[in-house]
Amino acid sequence: GRDVVNYATNNKGALVIAACGNSNNANWLFPASYENVLSCAATDTFDVRWSQSSYGTTVDLSAPGTYVYSTWVSNAYFSSHGTSFSAPIIAGGAAIVKAHFPQFTNLQIAEQLRVTADIIDTIAANTSTIGLMGAGRLNIYNALTDTLKPSIRIKNSILSISNDTLYISGDFINYLTKSSPSLKVKLYSPSPYLVPIYDSIVLGIMPTYSIVNNSTSPMKFKILPNIPIGEFADIQLNYSDTAYNGFEWLRIYLNNETAQLDTNNITTSINSSATIGYSDAAKMIGSGFTYKDGRNLLSWGGLVVATSNSKVSDNIYGSSGTDSDFVAVNAVQKINSYPEQQRFLNIFNDNNAGFSKNNIQINQYSYAFSNDTLKDIVFIEYNIINNNTSTLSNVYTAFYADWDIGLSNNNKADYNSSENMSYIWPLAGGTYAGIQLMSKTMGNCYNFDNDGSNGSINIYDGFLNFEKWDAMQTSRHEAGISNNGADVSSMISAGPFSIGTKDTITVTYALLAGSYKDEIIKSAKAANLWFFNTTSSKSIMHELEIGLLQNIPNPTSDKTTISFTLSKNEYIRLDIYNIDGKLMKAVVAGELSKGKHSYTIDLSNYNSGVYTYRLSSNKGSISHKIIKK
């Protein structure tokens, strides 16, 4: 959608106008909330916001949207309400402005409508939406007669955070009449986590289409601590000059719930609460899943954990929209990684699952390598912890991916059993994408025809818990078998597992992409070769396992010693985590020589309980438990 809007605006000179929605909330609706769209809200005959009109920081302009008499079904006329009536009124106003000022560009038309609108924020009934109904209510007469105002907007904005400071800069563009020396911009934010430091600059005289860049003197906010995960701040830019006032909004995430994994040919967002690619249904948070900087390939994807047809935890598609069973414990963060590797950790649990809750916590490690062999692969490792007071039995895990490659309804899917991989490709040819279970035990693959055709589970009518459970245990290898292909998706599952109280199982999936079938299969083979280290007589994991000793003493009240032996020089990391998966101490990280290594750890300031120490190499990891008395 965004690409279409930008093409129409920048390549064809069109002015894109859209209704902001009839949901009576400030949620962003698309395409209205995209940049380069004139977003329209609805007012009544008293210039009061229509009770069901959406509003918000992306709204540009309001227009009447109640009791609009227009054509209706069955060859009739009818009086109705909605922002869909406001948008064509504004579109008509834009056409009149273009006819009167033929020299205006598409963006100048939009700005002329905005700066000449009648202010409605001062009306008592609009108090709750001040600054959220756009510049005001459309006034076509003013738009045709008032040509003395400038109109400033920021483009190429840069909002960057360094330590506890937010910096804001960009290109300030004047689209209309030359400004006076008094023109300035001043910032305001309703966020309780932002305190202004340097919040205004003088832009001065700006001729039409001139630009002022403030990158050498950015505006600043101080960021306060203890920000919740996913918290964003809206920032209002208020412009003022002689007989001109205007504003617009910017948004920034202060405690980002996503991180970018981009060290090789695959770029994707790792999200704090279990999804990959995007963390919101509007696909505004996250970068999707791209291969070699191409188009997004993944509509939605993430982990599923289930113990029965009613105990299912996930954030993938649900009965309506997407489920939100998993909630972040702490935000995704970059952690120490090995040479040629990028690595992130995020921790979440299923506390939002209600009656479907399995009472689990997941420590997710996401990593990728830049070397040629593994350049088309991303690994997602899930460490699933049982927080129940009894053993959790019959546990299945799955990774679900709704791939959309090229035309989404022209895709096909199949399964490669030798590599434990489901893969999807477009009928017209091009990029392949897949999911691989990193296990020597055969996983279960279910490839969906999303519309339910050919006996598939139907995703379109809602993806219910019992259907997810069935897909975890039922094989369906082919999808999109018709001549034209179909809209398809994939799930690869593993299990059943049994997890003891406070114990952990680890399941790893690989997400792959390639330019053709043989290439993605080659990557799958490389993933297996790396993961299981089949080139040596025994795996690094086995070497670590026989070399890592239980700490002494254990239990301990203060100090304990951890020892391990390496069979060769190796990049090693030794970390200690609490029972919630929080990193308590990074003991060592670096290249260690062959032989025995011992580290004495002082736990005297730690609370009583169970801790885990993990020894990791670039081939894998192994953990033991410490009991602190």
Short mmCIF file of C-alpha atoms in Angstrom, two decimals, residues 85-515:
data_model
loop_
_atom_site.label_atom_id
_atom_site.label_comp_id
_atom_site.label_asym_id
_atom_site.label_seq_id
_atom_site.Cartn_x
_atom_site.Cartn_y
_atom_site.Cartn_z
CA PHE A 85 -18.59 11.12 2.80
CA SER A 86 -16.04 13.63 4.13
CA ALA A 87 -13.25 12.37 1.87
CA PRO A 88 -15.06 13.04 -1.46
CA ILE A 89 -16.05 16.52 -0.25
CA ILE A 90 -12.38 17.25 0.36
CA ALA A 91 -11.49 15.64 -2.98
CA GLY A 92 -13.97 17.96 -4.66
CA GLY A 93 -12.38 20.90 -2.88
CA ALA A 94 -8.97 19.79 -4.11
CA ALA A 95 -10.24 19.67 -7.69
CA ILE A 96 -11.62 23.20 -7.41
CA VAL A 97 -8.31 24.48 -5.99
CA LYS A 98 -6.42 22.83 -8.85
CA ALA A 99 -8.74 24.44 -11.39
CA HIS A 100 -8.27 27.85 -9.78
CA PHE A 101 -4.51 27.47 -9.26
CA PRO A 102 -3.39 25.25 -12.16
CA GLN A 103 0.26 25.88 -11.28
CA PHE A 104 -0.12 24.11 -7.92
CA THR A 105 1.45 20.70 -7.50
CA ASN A 106 -0.43 17.86 -5.82
CA LEU A 107 1.22 18.53 -2.45
CA GLN A 108 0.64 22.29 -2.72
CA ILE A 109 -3.08 21.63 -3.19
CA ALA A 110 -3.13 19.58 0.00
CA GLU A 111 -1.27 22.27 1.92
CA GLN A 112 -3.52 25.05 0.63
CA LEU A 113 -6.57 23.14 1.89
CA ARG A 114 -4.91 22.61 5.26
CA VAL A 115 -3.66 26.14 5.97
CA THR A 116 -6.98 27.77 5.01
CA ALA A 117 -9.21 25.44 7.06
CA ASP A 118 -11.40 26.84 9.84
CA ILE A 119 -10.05 26.00 13.29
CA ILE A 120 -12.43 23.73 15.23
CA ASP A 121 -10.22 22.75 18.18
CA THR A 122 -11.56 25.76 20.12
CA ILE A 123 -15.11 24.37 20.12
CA ALA A 124 -15.92 23.04 23.60
CA ALA A 125 -17.31 19.75 22.30
CA ASN A 126 -13.99 19.05 20.54
CA THR A 127 -11.81 19.43 23.65
CA SER A 128 -11.01 15.72 23.86
CA THR A 129 -9.57 15.65 20.33
CA ILE A 130 -7.56 18.88 20.20
CA GLY A 131 -4.81 18.45 17.62
CA LEU A 132 -6.29 15.15 16.44
CA MET A 133 -8.80 16.33 13.81
CA GLY A 134 -6.22 17.77 11.45
CA ALA A 135 -5.81 21.44 10.60
CA GLY A 136 -9.54 22.10 10.89
CA ARG A 137 -12.74 21.97 8.84
CA LEU A 138 -12.43 22.48 5.09
CA ASN A 139 -13.19 26.03 3.89
CA ILE A 140 -13.16 26.10 0.09
CA TYR A 141 -13.76 29.86 -0.10
CA ASN A 142 -10.66 30.52 2.01
CA ALA A 143 -8.68 28.04 -0.07
CA LEU A 144 -9.48 30.03 -3.22
CA THR A 145 -8.93 33.51 -1.79
CA ASP A 146 -6.24 33.32 0.90
CA THR A 147 -2.83 32.97 -0.74
CA LEU A 148 -0.69 34.72 1.86
CA LYS A 149 0.22 31.82 4.11
CA PRO A 150 3.29 29.59 4.05
CA SER A 151 2.91 25.89 4.92
CA ILE A 152 5.80 24.05 6.51
CA ARG A 153 6.19 20.26 6.72
CA ILE A 154 9.12 18.13 7.79
CA LYS A 155 10.48 15.51 5.39
CA ASN A 156 13.28 12.97 5.84
CA SER A 157 12.88 13.33 9.58
CA ILE A 158 15.50 11.68 11.79
CA LEU A 159 14.53 10.79 15.35
CA SER A 160 17.51 9.21 17.08
CA ILE A 161 18.16 8.19 20.66
CA SER A 162 21.56 8.37 22.32
CA ASN A 163 21.70 7.41 26.01
CA ASP A 164 18.91 9.43 27.64
CA THR A 165 18.45 12.02 24.88
CA LEU A 166 16.13 12.10 21.86
CA TYR A 167 17.39 14.13 18.88
CA ILE A 168 15.04 15.41 16.15
CA SER A 169 16.13 16.80 12.81
CA GLY A 170 15.07 16.82 9.17
CA ASP A 171 14.30 18.87 6.09
CA PHE A 172 11.73 21.61 6.75
CA ILE A 173 10.01 22.46 3.45
CA ASN A 174 7.80 25.46 2.72
CA TYR A 175 5.22 24.46 0.11
CA LEU A 176 3.40 27.79 -0.26
CA THR A 177 4.00 31.54 0.13
CA LYS A 178 7.36 32.92 1.25
CA SER A 179 7.61 33.16 5.05
CA SER A 180 8.79 36.06 7.19
CA PRO A 181 11.96 36.15 9.36
CA SER A 182 9.72 35.23 12.33
CA LEU A 183 8.91 31.71 11.15
CA LYS A 184 9.78 29.14 13.82
CA VAL A 185 9.00 25.60 14.92
CA LYS A 186 8.42 24.54 18.52
CA LEU A 187 8.04 20.98 19.83
CA TYR A 188 5.51 19.56 22.27
CA SER A 189 4.89 16.00 23.44
CA PRO A 190 2.14 14.64 25.70
CA SER A 191 4.42 11.73 26.64
CA PRO A 192 5.23 11.55 30.39
CA TYR A 193 8.66 10.17 29.46
CA LEU A 194 9.91 13.20 27.51
CA VAL A 195 11.19 16.47 28.97
CA PRO A 196 12.14 19.27 26.52
CA ILE A 197 15.77 20.40 26.45
CA TYR A 198 16.05 22.36 23.21
CA ASP A 199 12.58 22.47 21.73
CA SER A 200 12.43 25.32 19.19
CA ILE A 201 14.35 26.79 16.28
CA VAL A 202 13.86 29.81 14.05
CA LEU A 203 13.44 28.80 10.41
CA GLY A 204 13.31 32.39 9.16
CA ILE A 205 12.68 33.44 5.57
CA MET A 206 11.77 30.44 3.42
CA PRO A 207 10.75 30.97 -0.23
CA THR A 208 8.36 28.52 -1.86
CA TYR A 209 9.78 24.98 -1.96
CA SER A 210 12.90 26.02 -0.07
CA ILE A 211 14.40 23.71 2.55
CA VAL A 212 15.98 24.31 5.95
CA ASN A 213 17.87 21.39 7.48
CA ASN A 214 18.65 21.40 11.21
CA SER A 215 20.90 18.33 11.39
CA THR A 216 23.75 20.45 12.80
CA SER A 217 21.48 21.77 15.55
CA PRO A 218 18.85 19.11 16.31
CA MET A 219 16.04 19.70 18.77
CA LYS A 220 16.21 17.60 21.92
CA PHE A 221 14.19 15.88 24.63
CA LYS A 222 15.47 14.19 27.78
CA ILE A 223 14.13 10.64 28.07
CA LEU A 224 13.06 9.58 31.55
CA PRO A 225 13.72 6.02 32.84
CA ASN A 226 11.43 3.00 33.39
CA ILE A 227 9.74 3.12 30.00
CA PRO A 228 7.35 0.19 29.30
CA ILE A 229 8.12 -2.15 26.40
CA GLY A 230 6.62 -0.88 23.16
CA GLU A 231 5.98 2.61 24.56
CA PHE A 232 5.84 5.29 21.89
CA ALA A 233 5.80 9.07 22.06
CA ASP A 234 3.92 11.43 19.77
CA ILE A 235 5.68 14.73 19.13
CA GLN A 236 3.84 17.76 17.82
CA LEU A 237 5.74 20.23 15.63
CA ASN A 238 4.05 23.63 15.95
CA TYR A 239 4.85 26.16 13.21
CA SER A 240 4.15 29.87 13.62
CA ASP A 241 4.62 32.98 11.51
CA THR A 242 2.80 36.22 10.83
CA ALA A 243 -0.87 35.21 10.33
CA TYR A 244 0.10 31.52 10.08
CA ASN A 245 -0.08 28.64 12.52
CA GLY A 246 0.22 25.00 11.63
CA PHE A 247 1.22 21.68 13.13
CA GLU A 248 2.01 18.07 12.38
CA TRP A 249 2.98 14.99 14.40
CA LEU A 250 5.88 12.57 14.51
CA ARG A 251 5.98 9.25 16.38
CA ILE A 252 8.92 7.38 17.89
CA TYR A 253 9.16 4.19 19.92
CA LEU A 254 11.10 4.96 23.10
CA ASN A 255 11.50 1.35 24.21
CA ASN A 256 11.42 -0.44 20.92
CA GLU A 257 9.76 -3.82 20.84
CA THR A 258 11.64 -4.83 17.69
CA ALA A 259 15.25 -5.28 16.61
CA GLN A 260 16.67 -5.62 13.12
CA LEU A 261 18.46 -8.84 12.18
CA ASP A 262 20.31 -7.83 9.02
CA THR A 263 23.82 -9.24 8.95
CA ASN A 264 23.30 -11.36 5.82
CA ASN A 265 21.01 -11.60 2.77
CA ILE A 266 17.94 -11.82 5.00
CA THR A 267 16.63 -8.76 6.82
CA THR A 268 13.87 -9.25 9.37
CA SER A 269 12.56 -7.82 12.61
CA ILE A 270 12.72 -9.79 15.82
CA ASN A 271 9.79 -8.72 17.96
CA SER A 272 9.67 -8.81 21.76
CA SER A 273 6.43 -10.77 21.93
CA ALA A 274 7.07 -13.78 19.71
CA THR A 275 6.35 -12.69 16.14
CA ILE A 276 8.85 -12.36 13.31
CA GLY A 277 8.72 -9.61 10.69
CA TYR A 278 5.98 -7.39 12.13
CA SER A 279 4.60 -6.97 15.64
CA ASP A 280 1.35 -5.21 14.70
CA ALA A 281 -1.44 -6.16 12.33
CA ALA A 282 -1.10 -2.84 10.49
CA LYS A 283 2.51 -3.82 9.68
CA MET A 284 3.85 -0.46 10.81
CA ILE A 285 6.13 -1.89 13.51
CA GLY A 286 8.89 -4.01 12.01
CA SER A 287 10.60 -4.43 8.66
CA GLY A 288 8.95 -7.64 7.50
CA PHE A 289 11.14 -10.39 6.06
CA THR A 290 13.12 -9.50 2.94
CA TYR A 291 15.72 -11.29 0.86
CA LYS A 292 18.53 -9.34 -0.81
CA ASP A 293 16.68 -6.08 -0.06
CA GLY A 294 13.69 -7.19 -2.11
CA ARG A 295 9.98 -7.01 -1.27
CA ASN A 296 8.56 -8.36 1.98
CA LEU A 297 7.93 -12.12 1.83
CA LEU A 298 6.24 -12.77 5.19
CA SER A 299 2.74 -11.57 6.03
CA TRP A 300 2.77 -13.02 9.54
CA GLY A 301 4.81 -15.58 11.45
CA GLY A 302 5.65 -16.84 14.90
CA LEU A 303 5.79 -19.55 17.54
CA VAL A 304 2.95 -21.81 18.68
CA VAL A 305 3.11 -23.95 21.85
CA ALA A 306 0.29 -26.34 22.74
CA THR A 307 -0.47 -29.16 25.16
CA SER A 308 -4.04 -29.90 24.01
CA ASN A 309 -6.66 -28.61 21.58
CA SER A 310 -7.66 -25.94 24.12
CA LYS A 311 -4.29 -25.13 25.70
CA VAL A 312 -2.65 -23.28 22.82
CA SER A 313 -0.34 -20.27 23.25
CA ASP A 314 0.60 -18.06 20.29
CA ASN A 315 0.49 -14.63 18.69
CA ILE A 316 -0.35 -15.83 15.17
CA TYR A 317 -3.76 -15.65 13.47
CA GLY A 318 -6.68 -16.43 15.77
CA SER A 319 -10.45 -16.67 15.63
CA SER A 320 -10.56 -13.01 14.63
CA GLY A 321 -7.45 -11.03 13.74
CA THR A 322 -4.34 -12.15 15.61
CA ASP A 323 -3.98 -13.72 19.05
CA SER A 324 -1.97 -11.98 21.76
CA ASP A 325 -1.26 -14.78 24.24
CA PHE A 326 2.46 -14.03 24.50
CA VAL A 327 3.56 -10.85 26.27
CA ALA A 328 7.08 -9.49 26.53
CA VAL A 329 8.94 -9.85 29.82
CA ASN A 330 11.74 -7.61 28.56
CA ALA A 331 12.48 -5.99 25.24
CA VAL A 332 14.53 -7.66 22.56
CA GLN A 333 18.20 -6.79 22.99
CA LYS A 334 21.43 -7.42 21.17
CA ILE A 335 23.76 -9.69 23.11
CA ASN A 336 27.38 -10.75 22.85
CA SER A 337 27.86 -12.68 19.64
CA TYR A 338 30.54 -14.67 17.93
CA PRO A 339 32.62 -13.53 14.96
CA GLU A 340 30.48 -13.12 11.80
CA GLN A 341 27.31 -13.46 13.90
CA GLN A 342 24.48 -11.16 14.94
CA ARG A 343 22.49 -12.33 17.97
CA PHE A 344 19.44 -11.11 19.90
CA LEU A 345 17.63 -12.25 23.04
CA ASN A 346 14.01 -11.62 23.94
CA ILE A 347 11.96 -13.14 26.75
CA PHE A 348 8.19 -13.56 26.84
CA ASN A 349 5.51 -15.63 28.56
CA ASP A 350 1.92 -16.66 27.87
CA ASN A 351 0.34 -14.73 30.75
CA ASN A 352 -2.20 -13.18 28.37
CA ALA A 353 -3.58 -16.53 27.15
CA GLY A 354 -6.47 -16.76 29.62
CA PHE A 355 -7.97 -20.25 29.72
CA SER A 356 -5.52 -21.32 26.99
CA LYS A 357 -2.51 -20.56 29.17
CA ASN A 358 0.21 -23.21 29.49
CA ASN A 359 2.15 -21.17 32.10
CA ILE A 360 5.41 -21.11 30.18
CA GLN A 361 8.23 -18.66 29.61
CA ILE A 362 10.24 -18.57 26.39
CA ASN A 363 13.78 -17.25 26.10
CA GLN A 364 14.22 -16.67 22.38
CA TYR A 365 17.64 -16.40 20.76
CA SER A 366 17.65 -15.16 17.17
CA TYR A 367 20.88 -15.22 15.23
CA ALA A 368 22.35 -15.10 11.75
CA PHE A 369 25.78 -15.32 10.17
CA SER A 370 27.41 -13.21 7.48
CA ASN A 371 29.62 -15.96 6.05
CA ASP A 372 28.91 -17.34 2.56
CA THR A 373 27.71 -20.74 3.75
CA LEU A 374 24.97 -19.44 6.08
CA LYS A 375 24.17 -16.11 4.41
CA ASP A 376 20.59 -17.10 3.46
CA ILE A 377 19.53 -18.40 6.89
CA VAL A 378 18.17 -17.01 10.16
CA PHE A 379 18.06 -19.27 13.23
CA ILE A 380 15.36 -18.90 15.89
CA GLU A 381 16.06 -20.84 19.11
CA TYR A 382 13.26 -21.19 21.66
CA ASN A 383 14.11 -22.18 25.24
CA ILE A 384 10.74 -23.10 26.74
CA ILE A 385 10.57 -23.07 30.55
CA ASN A 386 7.82 -24.82 32.51
CA ASN A 387 6.63 -22.46 35.28
CA ASN A 388 4.07 -24.94 36.62
CA THR A 389 4.44 -26.84 39.89
CA SER A 390 4.09 -30.13 38.01
CA THR A 391 5.48 -31.66 34.84
CA LEU A 392 4.09 -30.25 31.60
CA SER A 393 3.35 -33.18 29.30
CA ASN A 394 2.33 -33.64 25.69
CA VAL A 395 4.02 -30.39 24.64
CA TYR A 396 4.14 -29.54 20.93
CA THR A 397 5.89 -26.56 19.40
CA ALA A 398 5.45 -25.14 15.92
CA PHE A 399 6.56 -22.27 13.76
CA TYR A 400 3.83 -20.85 11.52
CA ALA A 401 4.58 -18.64 8.52
CA ASP A 402 2.12 -17.02 6.14
CA TRP A 403 4.47 -16.42 3.23
CA ASP A 404 3.25 -14.08 0.47
CA ILE A 405 5.73 -14.11 -2.40
CA GLY A 406 4.90 -11.99 -5.42
CA LEU A 407 1.15 -12.37 -6.06
CA SER A 408 0.04 -14.03 -2.84
CA ASN A 409 -2.71 -16.10 -4.48
CA ASN A 410 -0.27 -17.64 -6.97
CA ASN A 411 2.00 -19.47 -4.51
CA LYS A 412 2.75 -23.17 -4.08
CA ALA A 413 4.12 -25.09 -1.09
CA ASP A 414 5.87 -28.42 -0.61
CA TYR A 415 7.96 -30.33 1.94
CA ASN A 416 11.51 -31.65 1.76
CA SER A 417 11.65 -34.51 4.26
CA SER A 418 15.40 -35.07 4.04
CA GLU A 419 16.06 -31.52 5.30
CA ASN A 420 12.96 -31.23 7.52
CA MET A 421 11.93 -28.13 5.55
CA SER A 422 8.70 -26.68 4.22
CA TYR A 423 9.18 -24.24 1.35
CA ILE A 424 7.04 -21.91 -0.74
CA TRP A 425 7.58 -20.33 -4.13
CA PRO A 426 5.63 -18.18 -6.61
CA LEU A 427 4.11 -19.82 -9.67
CA ALA A 428 5.75 -17.22 -11.91
CA GLY A 429 9.18 -18.10 -10.51
CA GLY A 430 11.46 -16.13 -8.26
CA THR A 431 12.34 -16.12 -4.58
CA TYR A 432 11.80 -19.24 -2.45
CA ALA A 433 11.24 -19.09 1.32
CA GLY A 434 11.02 -21.83 3.91
CA ILE A 435 10.95 -23.07 7.51
CA GLN A 436 13.29 -25.79 8.71
CA LEU A 437 13.12 -27.73 11.98
CA MET A 438 16.62 -28.22 13.34
CA SER A 439 16.17 -31.74 14.64
CA LYS A 440 17.36 -35.22 13.74
CA THR A 441 13.84 -36.40 14.55
CA MET A 442 11.35 -35.86 11.74
CA GLY A 443 9.03 -32.94 12.36
CA ASN A 444 5.46 -32.61 11.17
CA CYS A 445 4.67 -30.34 8.22
CA TYR A 446 1.25 -28.89 7.41
CA ASN A 447 1.03 -26.64 4.36
CA PHE A 448 -2.25 -24.72 4.16
CA ASP A 449 -4.43 -23.56 1.33
CA ASN A 450 -5.53 -20.51 3.29
CA ASP A 451 -9.01 -20.45 1.76
CA GLY A 452 -9.68 -24.03 2.92
CA SER A 453 -9.70 -25.54 -0.55
CA ASN A 454 -8.66 -29.13 -1.28
CA GLY A 455 -9.46 -30.25 2.26
CA SER A 456 -7.13 -27.77 3.98
CA ILE A 457 -7.77 -26.14 7.32
CA ASN A 458 -9.33 -22.77 6.47
CA ILE A 459 -7.33 -19.77 7.70
CA TYR A 460 -9.64 -17.16 6.18
CA ASP A 461 -12.57 -17.93 8.50
CA GLY A 462 -10.37 -17.79 11.61
CA PHE A 463 -7.55 -20.02 12.84
CA LEU A 464 -8.97 -21.68 15.95
CA ASN A 465 -7.01 -23.37 18.72
CA PHE A 466 -8.26 -26.86 17.89
CA GLU A 467 -7.24 -26.28 14.25
CA LYS A 468 -3.74 -25.31 15.32
CA TRP A 469 -3.56 -28.45 17.44
CA ASP A 470 -4.73 -30.57 14.52
CA ALA A 471 -2.18 -28.98 12.17
CA MET A 472 0.60 -29.77 14.63
CA GLN A 473 -0.14 -33.48 14.35
CA THR A 474 -1.54 -33.89 10.83
CA SER A 475 0.69 -34.00 7.76
CA ARG A 476 -0.23 -32.08 4.62
CA HIS A 477 2.79 -31.54 2.42
CA GLU A 478 1.42 -29.85 -0.69
CA ALA A 479 -0.59 -26.66 -1.04
CA GLY A 480 -1.52 -24.47 -3.99
CA ILE A 481 -1.74 -27.50 -6.27
CA SER A 482 -4.11 -25.85 -8.76
CA ASN A 483 -2.68 -24.62 -12.04
CA ASN A 484 -2.74 -21.03 -10.80
CA GLY A 485 -1.40 -21.71 -7.32
CA ALA A 486 -3.10 -20.29 -4.22
CA ASP A 487 -2.66 -18.21 -1.09
CA VAL A 488 -0.71 -20.65 1.09
CA SER A 489 1.05 -20.83 4.46
CA SER A 490 3.17 -23.33 6.39
CA MET A 491 3.58 -24.84 9.82
CA ILE A 492 6.35 -27.16 11.01
CA SER A 493 5.92 -28.71 14.44
CA ALA A 494 7.90 -30.83 16.88
CA GLY A 495 6.87 -32.97 19.84
CA PRO A 496 5.55 -34.36 22.02
CA PHE A 497 7.88 -33.21 24.80
CA SER A 498 7.72 -33.46 28.56
CA ILE A 499 9.06 -30.54 30.62
CA GLY A 500 9.73 -30.93 34.33
CA THR A 501 8.97 -28.21 36.85
CA LYS A 502 11.23 -25.20 36.21
CA ASP A 503 12.96 -27.26 33.53
CA THR A 504 13.65 -26.23 29.93
CA ILE A 505 13.46 -27.71 26.45
CA THR A 506 15.13 -26.11 23.44
CA VAL A 507 13.67 -26.16 19.94
CA THR A 508 15.35 -24.38 17.02
CA TYR A 509 13.91 -23.41 13.64
CA ALA A 510 15.66 -21.93 10.63
CA LEU A 511 14.03 -19.44 8.26
CA LEU A 512 15.54 -19.58 4.79
CA ALA A 513 15.33 -17.84 1.44
CA GLY A 514 16.86 -18.39 -1.97
CA SER A 515 16.57 -17.36 -5.59
#
